[in-house]
CSV table of C-alpha atoms and ligand atoms in Angstrom, one decimal:
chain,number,residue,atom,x,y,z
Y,1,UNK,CA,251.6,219.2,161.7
Y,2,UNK,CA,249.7,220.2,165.3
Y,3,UNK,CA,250.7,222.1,167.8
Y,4,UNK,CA,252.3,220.7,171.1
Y,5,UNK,CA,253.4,221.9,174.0
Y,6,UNK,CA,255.2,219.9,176.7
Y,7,UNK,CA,254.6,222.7,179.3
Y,8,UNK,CA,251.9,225.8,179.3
Y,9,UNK,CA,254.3,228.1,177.8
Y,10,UNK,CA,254.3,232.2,179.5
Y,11,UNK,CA,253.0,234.1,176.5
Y,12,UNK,CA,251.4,237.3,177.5
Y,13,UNK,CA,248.4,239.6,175.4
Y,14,UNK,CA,247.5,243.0,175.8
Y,15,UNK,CA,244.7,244.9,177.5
Y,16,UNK,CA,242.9,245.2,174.1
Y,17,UNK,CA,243.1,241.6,173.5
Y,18,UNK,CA,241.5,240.9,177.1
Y,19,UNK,CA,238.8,243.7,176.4
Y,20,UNK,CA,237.8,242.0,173.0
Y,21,UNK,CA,238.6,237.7,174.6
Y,22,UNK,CA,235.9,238.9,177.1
Y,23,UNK,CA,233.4,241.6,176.1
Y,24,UNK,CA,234.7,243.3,178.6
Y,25,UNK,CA,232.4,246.7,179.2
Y,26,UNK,CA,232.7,249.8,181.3
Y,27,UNK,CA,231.2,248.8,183.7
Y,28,UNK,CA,232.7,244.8,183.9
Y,29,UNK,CA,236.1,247.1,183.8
Y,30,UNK,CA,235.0,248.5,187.1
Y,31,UNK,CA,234.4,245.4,188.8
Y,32,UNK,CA,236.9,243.8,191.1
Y,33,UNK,CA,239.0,241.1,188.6
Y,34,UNK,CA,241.0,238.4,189.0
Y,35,UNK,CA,242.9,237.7,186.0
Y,36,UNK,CA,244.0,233.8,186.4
Y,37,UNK,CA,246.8,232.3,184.5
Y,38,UNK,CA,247.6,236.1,183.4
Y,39,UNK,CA,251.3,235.0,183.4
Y,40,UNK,CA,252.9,237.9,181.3
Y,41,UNK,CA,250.6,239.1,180.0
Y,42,UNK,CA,250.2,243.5,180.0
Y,43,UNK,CA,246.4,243.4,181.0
Y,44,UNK,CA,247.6,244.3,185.1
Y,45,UNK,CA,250.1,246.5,183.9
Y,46,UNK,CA,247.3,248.4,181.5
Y,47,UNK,CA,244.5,248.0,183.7
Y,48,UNK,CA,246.2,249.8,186.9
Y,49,UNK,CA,247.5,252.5,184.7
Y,50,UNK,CA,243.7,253.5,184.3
Y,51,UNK,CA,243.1,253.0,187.6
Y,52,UNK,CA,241.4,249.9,187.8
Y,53,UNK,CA,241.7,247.1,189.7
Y,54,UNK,CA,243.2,243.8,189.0
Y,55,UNK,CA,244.9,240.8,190.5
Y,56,UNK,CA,246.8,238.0,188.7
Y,57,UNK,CA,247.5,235.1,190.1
Y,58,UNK,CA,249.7,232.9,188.5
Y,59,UNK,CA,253.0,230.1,189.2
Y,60,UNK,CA,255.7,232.2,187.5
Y,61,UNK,CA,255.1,235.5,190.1
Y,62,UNK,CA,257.3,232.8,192.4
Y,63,UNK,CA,259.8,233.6,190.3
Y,64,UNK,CA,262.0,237.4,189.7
Y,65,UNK,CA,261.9,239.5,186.6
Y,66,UNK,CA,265.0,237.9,185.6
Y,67,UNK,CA,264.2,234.4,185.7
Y,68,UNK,CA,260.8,235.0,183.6
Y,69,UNK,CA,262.6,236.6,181.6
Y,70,UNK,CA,264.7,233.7,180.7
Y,71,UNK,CA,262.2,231.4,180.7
Y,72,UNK,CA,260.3,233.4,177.7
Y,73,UNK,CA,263.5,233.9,175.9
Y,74,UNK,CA,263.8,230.0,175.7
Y,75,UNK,CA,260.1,229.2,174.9
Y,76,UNK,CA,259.8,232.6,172.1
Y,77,UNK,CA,261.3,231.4,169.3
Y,78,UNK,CA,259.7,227.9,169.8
Y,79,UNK,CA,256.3,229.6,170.2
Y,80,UNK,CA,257.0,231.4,166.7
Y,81,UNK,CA,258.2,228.5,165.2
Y,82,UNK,CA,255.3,226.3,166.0
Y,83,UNK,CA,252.9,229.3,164.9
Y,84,UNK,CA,254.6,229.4,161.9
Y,85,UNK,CA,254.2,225.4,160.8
Y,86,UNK,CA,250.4,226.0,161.7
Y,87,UNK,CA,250.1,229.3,160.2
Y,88,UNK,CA,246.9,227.8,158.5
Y,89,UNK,CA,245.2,227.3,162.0
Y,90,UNK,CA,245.1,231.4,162.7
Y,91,UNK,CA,243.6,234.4,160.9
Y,92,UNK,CA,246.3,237.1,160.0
Y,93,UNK,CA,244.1,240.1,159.9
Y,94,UNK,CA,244.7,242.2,163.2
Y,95,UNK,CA,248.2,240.3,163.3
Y,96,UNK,CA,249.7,240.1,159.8
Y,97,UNK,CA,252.7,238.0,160.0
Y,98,UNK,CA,254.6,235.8,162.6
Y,99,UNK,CA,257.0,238.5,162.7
Y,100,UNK,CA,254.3,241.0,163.4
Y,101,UNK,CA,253.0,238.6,166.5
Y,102,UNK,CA,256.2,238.2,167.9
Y,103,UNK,CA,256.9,241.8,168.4
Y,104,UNK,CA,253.5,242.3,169.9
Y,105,UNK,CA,254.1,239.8,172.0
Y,106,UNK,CA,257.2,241.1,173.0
Y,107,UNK,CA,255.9,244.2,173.6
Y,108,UNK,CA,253.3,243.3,176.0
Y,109,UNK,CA,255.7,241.1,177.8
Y,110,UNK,CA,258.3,243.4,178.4
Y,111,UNK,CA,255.3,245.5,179.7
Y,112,UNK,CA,254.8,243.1,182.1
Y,113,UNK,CA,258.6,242.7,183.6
Y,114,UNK,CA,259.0,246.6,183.8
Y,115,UNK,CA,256.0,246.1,186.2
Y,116,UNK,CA,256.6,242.9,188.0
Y,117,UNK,CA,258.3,244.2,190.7
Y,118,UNK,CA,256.3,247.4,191.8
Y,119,UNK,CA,253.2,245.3,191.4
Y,120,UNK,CA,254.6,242.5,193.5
Y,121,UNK,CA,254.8,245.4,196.8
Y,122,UNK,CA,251.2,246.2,195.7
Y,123,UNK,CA,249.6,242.4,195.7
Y,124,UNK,CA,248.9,242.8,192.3
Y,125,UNK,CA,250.8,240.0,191.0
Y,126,UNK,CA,250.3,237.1,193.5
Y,127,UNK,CA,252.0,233.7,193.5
Y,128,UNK,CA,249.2,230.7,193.0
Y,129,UNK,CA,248.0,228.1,190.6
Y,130,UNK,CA,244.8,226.3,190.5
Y,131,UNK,CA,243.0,223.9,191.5
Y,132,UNK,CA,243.5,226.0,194.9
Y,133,UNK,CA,244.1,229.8,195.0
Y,134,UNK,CA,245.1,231.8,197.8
Y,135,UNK,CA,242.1,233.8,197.9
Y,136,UNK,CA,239.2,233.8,200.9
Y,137,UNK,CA,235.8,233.2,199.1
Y,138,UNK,CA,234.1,235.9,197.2
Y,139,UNK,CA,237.0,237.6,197.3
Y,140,UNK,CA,236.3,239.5,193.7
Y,141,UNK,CA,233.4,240.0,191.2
Y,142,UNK,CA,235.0,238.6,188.1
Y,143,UNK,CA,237.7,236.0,187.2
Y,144,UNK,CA,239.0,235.9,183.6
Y,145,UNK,CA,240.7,232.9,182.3
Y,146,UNK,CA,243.1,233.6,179.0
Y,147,UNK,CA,244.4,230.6,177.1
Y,148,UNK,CA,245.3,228.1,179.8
Y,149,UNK,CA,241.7,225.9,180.8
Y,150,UNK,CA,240.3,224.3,177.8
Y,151,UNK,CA,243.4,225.4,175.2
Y,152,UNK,CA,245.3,222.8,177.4
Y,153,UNK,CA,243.0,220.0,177.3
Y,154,UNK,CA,245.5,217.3,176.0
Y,155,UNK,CA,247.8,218.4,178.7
Y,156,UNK,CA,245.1,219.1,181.7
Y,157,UNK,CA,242.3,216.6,183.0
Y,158,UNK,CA,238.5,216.8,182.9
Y,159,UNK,CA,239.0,216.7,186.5
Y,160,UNK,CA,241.6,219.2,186.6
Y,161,UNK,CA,238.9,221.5,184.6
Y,162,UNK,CA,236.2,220.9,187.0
Y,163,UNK,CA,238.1,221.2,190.1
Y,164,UNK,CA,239.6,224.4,189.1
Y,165,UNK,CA,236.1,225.9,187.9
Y,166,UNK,CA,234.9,225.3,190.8
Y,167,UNK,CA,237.4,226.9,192.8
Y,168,UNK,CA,237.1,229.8,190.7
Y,169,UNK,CA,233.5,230.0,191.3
Y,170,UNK,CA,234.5,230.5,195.1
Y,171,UNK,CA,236.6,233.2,195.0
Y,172,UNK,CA,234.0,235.2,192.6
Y,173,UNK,CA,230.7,234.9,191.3
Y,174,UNK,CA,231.2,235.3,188.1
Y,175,UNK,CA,233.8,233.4,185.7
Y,176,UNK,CA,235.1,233.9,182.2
Y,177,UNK,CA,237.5,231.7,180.1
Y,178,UNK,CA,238.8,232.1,176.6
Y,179,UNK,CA,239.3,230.3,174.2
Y,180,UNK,CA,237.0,227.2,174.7
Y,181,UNK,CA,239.1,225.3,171.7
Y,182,UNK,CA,242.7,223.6,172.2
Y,183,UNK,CA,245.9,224.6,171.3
Y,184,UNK,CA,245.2,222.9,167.1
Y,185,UNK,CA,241.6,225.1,167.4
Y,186,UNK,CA,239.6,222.1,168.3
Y,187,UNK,CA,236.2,222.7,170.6
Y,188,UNK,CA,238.0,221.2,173.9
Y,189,UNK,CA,237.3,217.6,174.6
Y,190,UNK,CA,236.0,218.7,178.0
Y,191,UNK,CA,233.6,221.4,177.1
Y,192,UNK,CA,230.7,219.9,176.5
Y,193,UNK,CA,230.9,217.8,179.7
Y,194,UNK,CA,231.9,220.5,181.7
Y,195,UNK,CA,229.2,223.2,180.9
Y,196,UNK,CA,226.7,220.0,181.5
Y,197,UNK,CA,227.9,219.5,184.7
Y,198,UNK,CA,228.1,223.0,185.3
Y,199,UNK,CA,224.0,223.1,184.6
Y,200,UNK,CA,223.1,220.6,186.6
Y,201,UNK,CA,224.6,222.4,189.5
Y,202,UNK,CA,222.1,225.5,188.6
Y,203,UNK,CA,225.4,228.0,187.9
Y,204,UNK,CA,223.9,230.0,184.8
Y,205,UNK,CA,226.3,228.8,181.5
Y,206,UNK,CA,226.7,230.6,178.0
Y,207,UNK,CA,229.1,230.3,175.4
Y,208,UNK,CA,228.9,233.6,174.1
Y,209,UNK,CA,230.8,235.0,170.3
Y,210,UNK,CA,233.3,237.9,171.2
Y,211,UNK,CA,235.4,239.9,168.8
Y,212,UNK,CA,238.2,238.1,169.1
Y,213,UNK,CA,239.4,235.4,166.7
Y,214,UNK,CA,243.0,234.8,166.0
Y,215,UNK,CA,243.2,230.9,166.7
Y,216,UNK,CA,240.3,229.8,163.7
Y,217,UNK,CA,237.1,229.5,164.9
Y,218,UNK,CA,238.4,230.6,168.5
Y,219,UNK,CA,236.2,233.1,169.1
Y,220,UNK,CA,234.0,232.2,171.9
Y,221,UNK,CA,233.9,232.2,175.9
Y,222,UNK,CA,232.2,230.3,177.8
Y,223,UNK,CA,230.4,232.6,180.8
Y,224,UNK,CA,229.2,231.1,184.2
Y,225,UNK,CA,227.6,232.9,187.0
Y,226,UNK,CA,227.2,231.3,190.2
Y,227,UNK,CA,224.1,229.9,190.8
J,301,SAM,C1,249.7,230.8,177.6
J,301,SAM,S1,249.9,231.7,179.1
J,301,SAM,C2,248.5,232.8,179.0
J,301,SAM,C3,248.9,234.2,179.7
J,301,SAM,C4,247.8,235.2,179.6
J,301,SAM,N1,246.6,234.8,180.3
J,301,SAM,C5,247.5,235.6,178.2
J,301,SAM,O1,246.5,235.2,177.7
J,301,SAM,O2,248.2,236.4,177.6
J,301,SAM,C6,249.3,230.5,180.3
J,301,SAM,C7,249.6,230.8,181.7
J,301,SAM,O3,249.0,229.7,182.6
J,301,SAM,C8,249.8,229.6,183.7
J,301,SAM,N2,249.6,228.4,184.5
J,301,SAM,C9,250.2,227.2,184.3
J,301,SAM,N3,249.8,226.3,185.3
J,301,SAM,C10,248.8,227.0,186.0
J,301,SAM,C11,248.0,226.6,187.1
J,301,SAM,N4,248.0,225.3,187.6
J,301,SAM,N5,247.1,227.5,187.6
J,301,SAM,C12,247.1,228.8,187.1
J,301,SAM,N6,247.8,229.2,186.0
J,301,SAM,C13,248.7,228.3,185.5
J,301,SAM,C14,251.2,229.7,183.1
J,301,SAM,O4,252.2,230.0,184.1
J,301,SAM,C15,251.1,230.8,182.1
J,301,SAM,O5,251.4,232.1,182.5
């Protein structure tokens, strides 16, 4: 069985799990961030509680607490179930069970909704979706990308990925995604073309190993700094 998803389904992690997706150090945590596709996930939430400072930008701030809530009420248990048929594609080591993910899951996410609001007034949670963000250029340091460019590849275009990369690479010099493999823990189909095209523009591309694995062999991001 693989995993498919008709839609990119809002399913948010923690700010450990962003710390170990993306390497993140002190001092990256002192940069200015944009967290992209952050969805509902608790890494804002987290991250202004220690006094950084981060901005998501994602479709579903459009919508109020309620109505996200909703929507990951309907797409939870379908999440879990479809983890569950692939349990063979993950590692259960920091997560033991599908139980054990769901609440942590939960958790996080209801992290988020208690903050939505408040964070709305503050422009900490702001309404956008790529190709084309509502940001002036060079608008922040760093942009991390969590699960949504490359997981997606059956769903989103090779020119969808390069068009959205290089808006990201406007609105901050430096960009981050994670994973680079699709949702059934496959290297994305688009990788390899993408970080060749990335090259021959001069931006300066790794794929570098982090700490995090849950998806099998899901444990590196790709890094590119603006040329
Ligand atoms: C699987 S969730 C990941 C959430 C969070 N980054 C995390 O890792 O916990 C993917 C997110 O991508 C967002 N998304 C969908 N289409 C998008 C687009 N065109 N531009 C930016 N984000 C998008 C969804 O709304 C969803 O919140």
């Amino acid at each position: 069985m693989s995993v498919k998803y008709h839609n990119v389904v809002p399913w948010g992690r923690s700010f450990k799990e962003y710390v170990d997706m993306f390497s993140l150090t002190d001092e990256d945590l002192n940069r200015s961030i944009l967290g992209c596709s952050d969805g509902p996930a608790s890494f804002n939430y987290e991250m202004n509680r220690k006094g950084k400072s981060v901005v998501s930008v994602d479709p579903i701030y459009e919508m109020d607490k309620e109505t996200i809530r909703k929507r990951i009420g309907e797409t939870y248990l379908e999440v879990l179930e479809q983890t569950k048929a692939n349990k063979e594609k993950f590692i259960w080591k920091n997560i033991s069970s599908v139980e054990e993910l769901g609440k942590i899951r939960m958790s996080s996410m209801n992290l988020f909704l208690d903050d939505l609001e408040e964070g709305k007034k503050h422009g900490r949670y702001v309404a956008g979706f790529l190709p084309e963000l509502p940001f002036s250029d060079n608008s922040f340091d760093l942009v991390l990308v969590s699960h949504f460019l490359f997981l997606y590849s059956e769903q989103l275009s090779f020119d969808f990925h390069v068009q959205a990369i290089n808006e990201l690479l406007r609105v901050a010099g430096e960009v981050r995604i994670f994973p680079v493999v699709d949702l059934n823990s496959r290297k994305s189909i688009h990788l390899d073309e993408i970080i060749g095209l990335l090259v021959s523009q001069e931006h300066v591309v790794s794929e570098e190993k982090v700490e995090y694995e849950f998806q099998k062999g899901g444990n590196t991001m790709l890094k590119v700094i603006r040329e």
